Amino acid sequence: MKILFAGSPEPARRTLEILFENQDKYNFQIAGVLSNPPSAKGRHKELIPTPVAAYALEKNIPVFTPEHLNGAAREQIEPLQADLLVCFAYGHIFGPKFLGMFHFGGINLHPSLLPKYRGCTPVPAAIINRDEKTAATIQTLSAGMDEGNILAQKIIMLDGTETTESLLYNSAVEGASLILDVISRFETDGNAVLDSAQKQQGEPSYTKIITKEDARINWNESASSIEAKIRAYYPEPCSWTMFEGQPLRILAAKFIQEDDERFINLSKDASVDFSSAVAGTVVKFEKNDGIYIKTGNGILSVTKLQKQGKNAMLYKDFMNGARNFVGSVLQ
């Protein structure tokens, strides 16, 4: 069976890698890869392929990077005579003419417990909402956004330490295993596999594109809410705030609730008057724990930061060059 793989970012590269390494075992061939066009990066605006395209080129897999999935794109891909389209994080809607090129249509890896979190940012949504679990779901590709029937699904339990980067990677690995299982079932009787797919159950919810402004920290929110967003927005677009007129990224943190002994003691040993401090005030540098910042409810203990144009730094190193940080009010 011939497969066209569609995807672009690093997690999708990991899924492609697992599929490529298991071609012989599961008796299929990755006949081509569909990915986003190269992007210009660096001072010299060098065109850099996506992680998926770079891996495919390394393995001598034909790569297609059309701007649009139009007739010209179909003319390029149709000669592959692929039986199945496998998609993860490609970011484009497949029309009926495109899907019609594949004998079994297409399947998609979606990292959520569908129908929850349809759309482009299901992983950050699960982290922000501090869900107890999510899933890697294999669904059929359909005209509607993530409305396809479910072919396979594996629950992924969350422990509250995940970032979008780590959870996407986990979903990529778990999803690859599910895709291999689905492919093996297609080899036996593809039509029966499609017929057995289950309709999504329950009320759907939807996610949206995350902007840089979404990632700006509102210090009036609770420390636990801010900490969840920091994990959800890592590595992109990264949570940020303003310090001395310049953006400051907050890359990692812990939250301290108001019933915590560390919070209670702040009224006694904080470097500034904690009771009168507004949300966003840097109240203490705790050498063994982090930089304490007051929020609308609780304390955020920041452990990793990054100034604009500088490398990311652990909190102790950051404080070595930011003597006036304690007492400042972040905006």
mmCIF file with all atom_site columns, C-alpha atoms in Angstrom, residues 166-259:
data_model
loop_
_atom_site.group_PDB
_atom_site.id
_atom_site.type_symbol
_atom_site.label_atom_id
_atom_site.label_alt_id
_atom_site.label_comp_id
_atom_site.label_asym_id
_atom_site.label_entity_id
_atom_site.label_seq_id
_atom_site.pdbx_PDB_ins_code
_atom_site.Cartn_x
_atom_site.Cartn_y
_atom_site.Cartn_z
_atom_site.occupancy
_atom_site.B_iso_or_equiv
_atom_site.pdbx_formal_charge
_atom_site.auth_seq_id
_atom_site.auth_comp_id
_atom_site.auth_asym_id
_atom_site.auth_atom_id
_atom_site.pdbx_PDB_model_num
ATOM 1  C CA . SER A 1 166 ? 6.272   17.845 25.333 1.00 0.00 ? 166 SER A CA 1
ATOM 2  C CA . LEU A 1 167 ? 2.609   16.923 24.913 1.00 0.00 ? 167 LEU A CA 1
ATOM 3  C CA . LEU A 1 168 ? 2.725   17.300 21.133 1.00 0.00 ? 168 LEU A CA 1
ATOM 4  C CA . TYR A 1 169 ? 5.793   15.059 21.039 1.00 0.00 ? 169 TYR A CA 1
ATOM 5  C CA . ASN A 1 170 ? 4.007   12.456 23.179 1.00 0.00 ? 170 ASN A CA 1
ATOM 6  C CA . SER A 1 171 ? 0.941   12.676 20.946 1.00 0.00 ? 171 SER A CA 1
ATOM 7  C CA . ALA A 1 172 ? 3.135   12.265 17.873 1.00 0.00 ? 172 ALA A CA 1
ATOM 8  C CA . VAL A 1 173 ? 4.619   9.037  19.215 1.00 0.00 ? 173 VAL A CA 1
ATOM 9  C CA . GLU A 1 174 ? 1.338   7.596  20.491 1.00 0.00 ? 174 GLU A CA 1
ATOM 10 C CA . GLY A 1 175 ? -0.396  8.668  17.297 1.00 0.00 ? 175 GLY A CA 1
ATOM 11 C CA . ALA A 1 176 ? 2.207   7.001  15.110 1.00 0.00 ? 176 ALA A CA 1
ATOM 12 C CA . SER A 1 177 ? 1.535   3.709  16.879 1.00 0.00 ? 177 SER A CA 1
ATOM 13 C CA . LEU A 1 178 ? -2.197  4.110  16.234 1.00 0.00 ? 178 LEU A CA 1
ATOM 14 C CA . ILE A 1 179 ? -1.580  4.974  12.574 1.00 0.00 ? 179 ILE A CA 1
ATOM 15 C CA . LEU A 1 180 ? 0.465   1.805  12.124 1.00 0.00 ? 180 LEU A CA 1
ATOM 16 C CA . ASP A 1 181 ? -2.379  -0.232 13.599 1.00 0.00 ? 181 ASP A CA 1
ATOM 17 C CA . VAL A 1 182 ? -4.895  1.430  11.283 1.00 0.00 ? 182 VAL A CA 1
ATOM 18 C CA . ILE A 1 183 ? -2.626  0.835  8.269  1.00 0.00 ? 183 ILE A CA 1
ATOM 19 C CA . SER A 1 184 ? -2.393  -2.861 9.135  1.00 0.00 ? 184 SER A CA 1
ATOM 20 C CA . ARG A 1 185 ? -6.194  -3.007 9.212  1.00 0.00 ? 185 ARG A CA 1
ATOM 21 C CA . PHE A 1 186 ? -6.396  -1.262 5.850  1.00 0.00 ? 186 PHE A CA 1
ATOM 22 C CA . GLU A 1 187 ? -4.097  -3.937 4.421  1.00 0.00 ? 187 GLU A CA 1
ATOM 23 C CA . THR A 1 188 ? -6.631  -6.593 5.405  1.00 0.00 ? 188 THR A CA 1
ATOM 24 C CA . ASP A 1 189 ? -9.816  -4.827 4.251  1.00 0.00 ? 189 ASP A CA 1
ATOM 25 C CA . GLY A 1 190 ? -9.700  -1.052 3.873  1.00 0.00 ? 190 GLY A CA 1
ATOM 26 C CA . ASN A 1 191 ? -13.369 -0.660 3.068  1.00 0.00 ? 191 ASN A CA 1
ATOM 27 C CA . ALA A 1 192 ? -14.353 -2.578 6.189  1.00 0.00 ? 192 ALA A CA 1
ATOM 28 C CA . VAL A 1 193 ? -12.119 -0.294 8.261  1.00 0.00 ? 193 VAL A CA 1
ATOM 29 C CA . LEU A 1 194 ? -13.882 2.788  6.927  1.00 0.00 ? 194 LEU A CA 1
ATOM 30 C CA . ASP A 1 195 ? -17.287 1.227  7.479  1.00 0.00 ? 195 ASP A CA 1
ATOM 31 C CA . SER A 1 196 ? -16.435 0.444  11.111 1.00 0.00 ? 196 SER A CA 1
ATOM 32 C CA . ALA A 1 197 ? -15.322 4.000  11.965 1.00 0.00 ? 197 ALA A CA 1
ATOM 33 C CA . GLN A 1 198 ? -17.313 5.486  14.846 1.00 0.00 ? 198 GLN A CA 1
ATOM 34 C CA . LYS A 1 199 ? -19.116 8.807  14.706 1.00 0.00 ? 199 LYS A CA 1
ATOM 35 C CA . GLN A 1 200 ? -17.931 11.348 17.248 1.00 0.00 ? 200 GLN A CA 1
ATOM 36 C CA . GLN A 1 201 ? -20.064 11.408 20.386 1.00 0.00 ? 201 GLN A CA 1
ATOM 37 C CA . GLY A 1 202 ? -20.902 14.454 22.479 1.00 0.00 ? 202 GLY A CA 1
ATOM 38 C CA . GLU A 1 203 ? -20.989 18.204 22.035 1.00 0.00 ? 203 GLU A CA 1
ATOM 39 C CA . PRO A 1 204 ? -17.989 19.518 20.068 1.00 0.00 ? 204 PRO A CA 1
ATOM 40 C CA . SER A 1 205 ? -15.816 22.398 21.195 1.00 0.00 ? 205 SER A CA 1
ATOM 41 C CA . TYR A 1 206 ? -13.417 24.430 19.084 1.00 0.00 ? 206 TYR A CA 1
ATOM 42 C CA . THR A 1 207 ? -10.016 26.054 19.439 1.00 0.00 ? 207 THR A CA 1
ATOM 43 C CA . LYS A 1 208 ? -8.602  29.133 17.745 1.00 0.00 ? 208 LYS A CA 1
ATOM 44 C CA . ILE A 1 209 ? -5.307  30.448 16.452 1.00 0.00 ? 209 ILE A CA 1
ATOM 45 C CA . ILE A 1 210 ? -3.131  31.728 19.311 1.00 0.00 ? 210 ILE A CA 1
ATOM 46 C CA . THR A 1 211 ? -1.712  35.219 18.831 1.00 0.00 ? 211 THR A CA 1
ATOM 47 C CA . LYS A 1 212 ? 1.237   36.898 20.500 1.00 0.00 ? 212 LYS A CA 1
ATOM 48 C CA . GLU A 1 213 ? -1.173  39.139 22.399 1.00 0.00 ? 213 GLU A CA 1
ATOM 49 C CA . ASP A 1 214 ? -2.947  36.062 23.788 1.00 0.00 ? 214 ASP A CA 1
ATOM 50 C CA . ALA A 1 215 ? 0.359   35.101 25.382 1.00 0.00 ? 215 ALA A CA 1
ATOM 51 C CA . ARG A 1 216 ? 0.827   38.386 27.209 1.00 0.00 ? 216 ARG A CA 1
ATOM 52 C CA . ILE A 1 217 ? 0.560   37.724 30.940 1.00 0.00 ? 217 ILE A CA 1
ATOM 53 C CA . ASN A 1 218 ? -2.300  39.303 32.856 1.00 0.00 ? 218 ASN A CA 1
ATOM 54 C CA . TRP A 1 219 ? -0.916  39.468 36.371 1.00 0.00 ? 219 TRP A CA 1
ATOM 55 C CA . ASN A 1 220 ? -4.407  39.932 37.822 1.00 0.00 ? 220 ASN A CA 1
ATOM 56 C CA . GLU A 1 221 ? -5.164  36.308 36.973 1.00 0.00 ? 221 GLU A CA 1
ATOM 57 C CA . SER A 1 222 ? -4.363  33.560 39.472 1.00 0.00 ? 222 SER A CA 1
ATOM 58 C CA . ALA A 1 223 ? -0.860  32.140 39.690 1.00 0.00 ? 223 ALA A CA 1
ATOM 59 C CA . SER A 1 224 ? -2.153  28.695 38.730 1.00 0.00 ? 224 SER A CA 1
ATOM 60 C CA . SER A 1 225 ? -3.847  30.072 35.605 1.00 0.00 ? 225 SER A CA 1
ATOM 61 C CA . ILE A 1 226 ? -0.737  32.004 34.550 1.00 0.00 ? 226 ILE A CA 1
ATOM 62 C CA . GLU A 1 227 ? 1.478   28.956 35.130 1.00 0.00 ? 227 GLU A CA 1
ATOM 63 C CA . ALA A 1 228 ? -0.779  26.822 32.932 1.00 0.00 ? 228 ALA A CA 1
ATOM 64 C CA . LYS A 1 229 ? -0.616  29.390 30.140 1.00 0.00 ? 229 LYS A CA 1
ATOM 65 C CA . ILE A 1 230 ? 3.168   29.542 30.370 1.00 0.00 ? 230 ILE A CA 1
ATOM 66 C CA . ARG A 1 231 ? 3.264   25.797 29.724 1.00 0.00 ? 231 ARG A CA 1
ATOM 67 C CA . ALA A 1 232 ? 0.607   26.021 27.018 1.00 0.00 ? 232 ALA A CA 1
ATOM 68 C CA . TYR A 1 233 ? 2.423   28.752 25.098 1.00 0.00 ? 233 TYR A CA 1
ATOM 69 C CA . TYR A 1 234 ? 5.814   27.048 25.177 1.00 0.00 ? 234 TYR A CA 1
ATOM 70 C CA . PRO A 1 235 ? 7.680   26.981 22.827 1.00 0.00 ? 235 PRO A CA 1
ATOM 71 C CA . GLU A 1 236 ? 5.497   29.313 20.739 1.00 0.00 ? 236 GLU A CA 1
ATOM 72 C CA . PRO A 1 237 ? 4.527   32.105 21.030 1.00 0.00 ? 237 PRO A CA 1
ATOM 73 C CA . CYS A 1 238 ? 5.891   32.093 24.649 1.00 0.00 ? 238 CYS A CA 1
ATOM 74 C CA . SER A 1 239 ? 4.293   33.934 27.532 1.00 0.00 ? 239 SER A CA 1
ATOM 75 C CA . TRP A 1 240 ? 5.628   37.449 28.003 1.00 0.00 ? 240 TRP A CA 1
ATOM 76 C CA . THR A 1 241 ? 5.358   40.618 30.002 1.00 0.00 ? 241 THR A CA 1
ATOM 77 C CA . MET A 1 242 ? 6.915   44.101 29.915 1.00 0.00 ? 242 MET A CA 1
ATOM 78 C CA . PHE A 1 243 ? 9.932   45.075 32.033 1.00 0.00 ? 243 PHE A CA 1
ATOM 79 C CA . GLU A 1 244 ? 11.562  48.500 31.678 1.00 0.00 ? 244 GLU A CA 1
ATOM 80 C CA . GLY A 1 245 ? 9.805   49.071 28.365 1.00 0.00 ? 245 GLY A CA 1
ATOM 81 C CA . GLN A 1 246 ? 11.020  45.813 26.804 1.00 0.00 ? 246 GLN A CA 1
ATOM 82 C CA . PRO A 1 247 ? 9.304   42.429 26.346 1.00 0.00 ? 247 PRO A CA 1
ATOM 83 C CA . LEU A 1 248 ? 10.425  39.762 28.795 1.00 0.00 ? 248 LEU A CA 1
ATOM 84 C CA . ARG A 1 249 ? 9.589   36.137 28.129 1.00 0.00 ? 249 ARG A CA 1
ATOM 85 C CA . ILE A 1 250 ? 8.615   33.908 31.043 1.00 0.00 ? 250 ILE A CA 1
ATOM 86 C CA . LEU A 1 251 ? 9.531   30.387 29.951 1.00 0.00 ? 251 LEU A CA 1
ATOM 87 C CA . ALA A 1 252 ? 9.026   28.309 33.091 1.00 0.00 ? 252 ALA A CA 1
ATOM 88 C CA . ALA A 1 253 ? 7.418   28.834 36.477 1.00 0.00 ? 253 ALA A CA 1
ATOM 89 C CA . LYS A 1 254 ? 5.648   27.232 39.421 1.00 0.00 ? 254 LYS A CA 1
ATOM 90 C CA . PHE A 1 255 ? 2.620   28.519 41.285 1.00 0.00 ? 255 PHE A CA 1
ATOM 91 C CA . ILE A 1 256 ? 2.376   29.049 45.024 1.00 0.00 ? 256 ILE A CA 1
ATOM 92 C CA . GLN A 1 257 ? -1.141  29.176 46.441 1.00 0.00 ? 257 GLN A CA 1
ATOM 93 C CA . GLU A 1 258 ? -2.230  31.419 49.293 1.00 0.00 ? 258 GLU A CA 1
ATOM 94 C CA . ASP A 1 259 ? -2.448  28.566 51.812 1.00 0.00 ? 259 ASP A CA 1
#
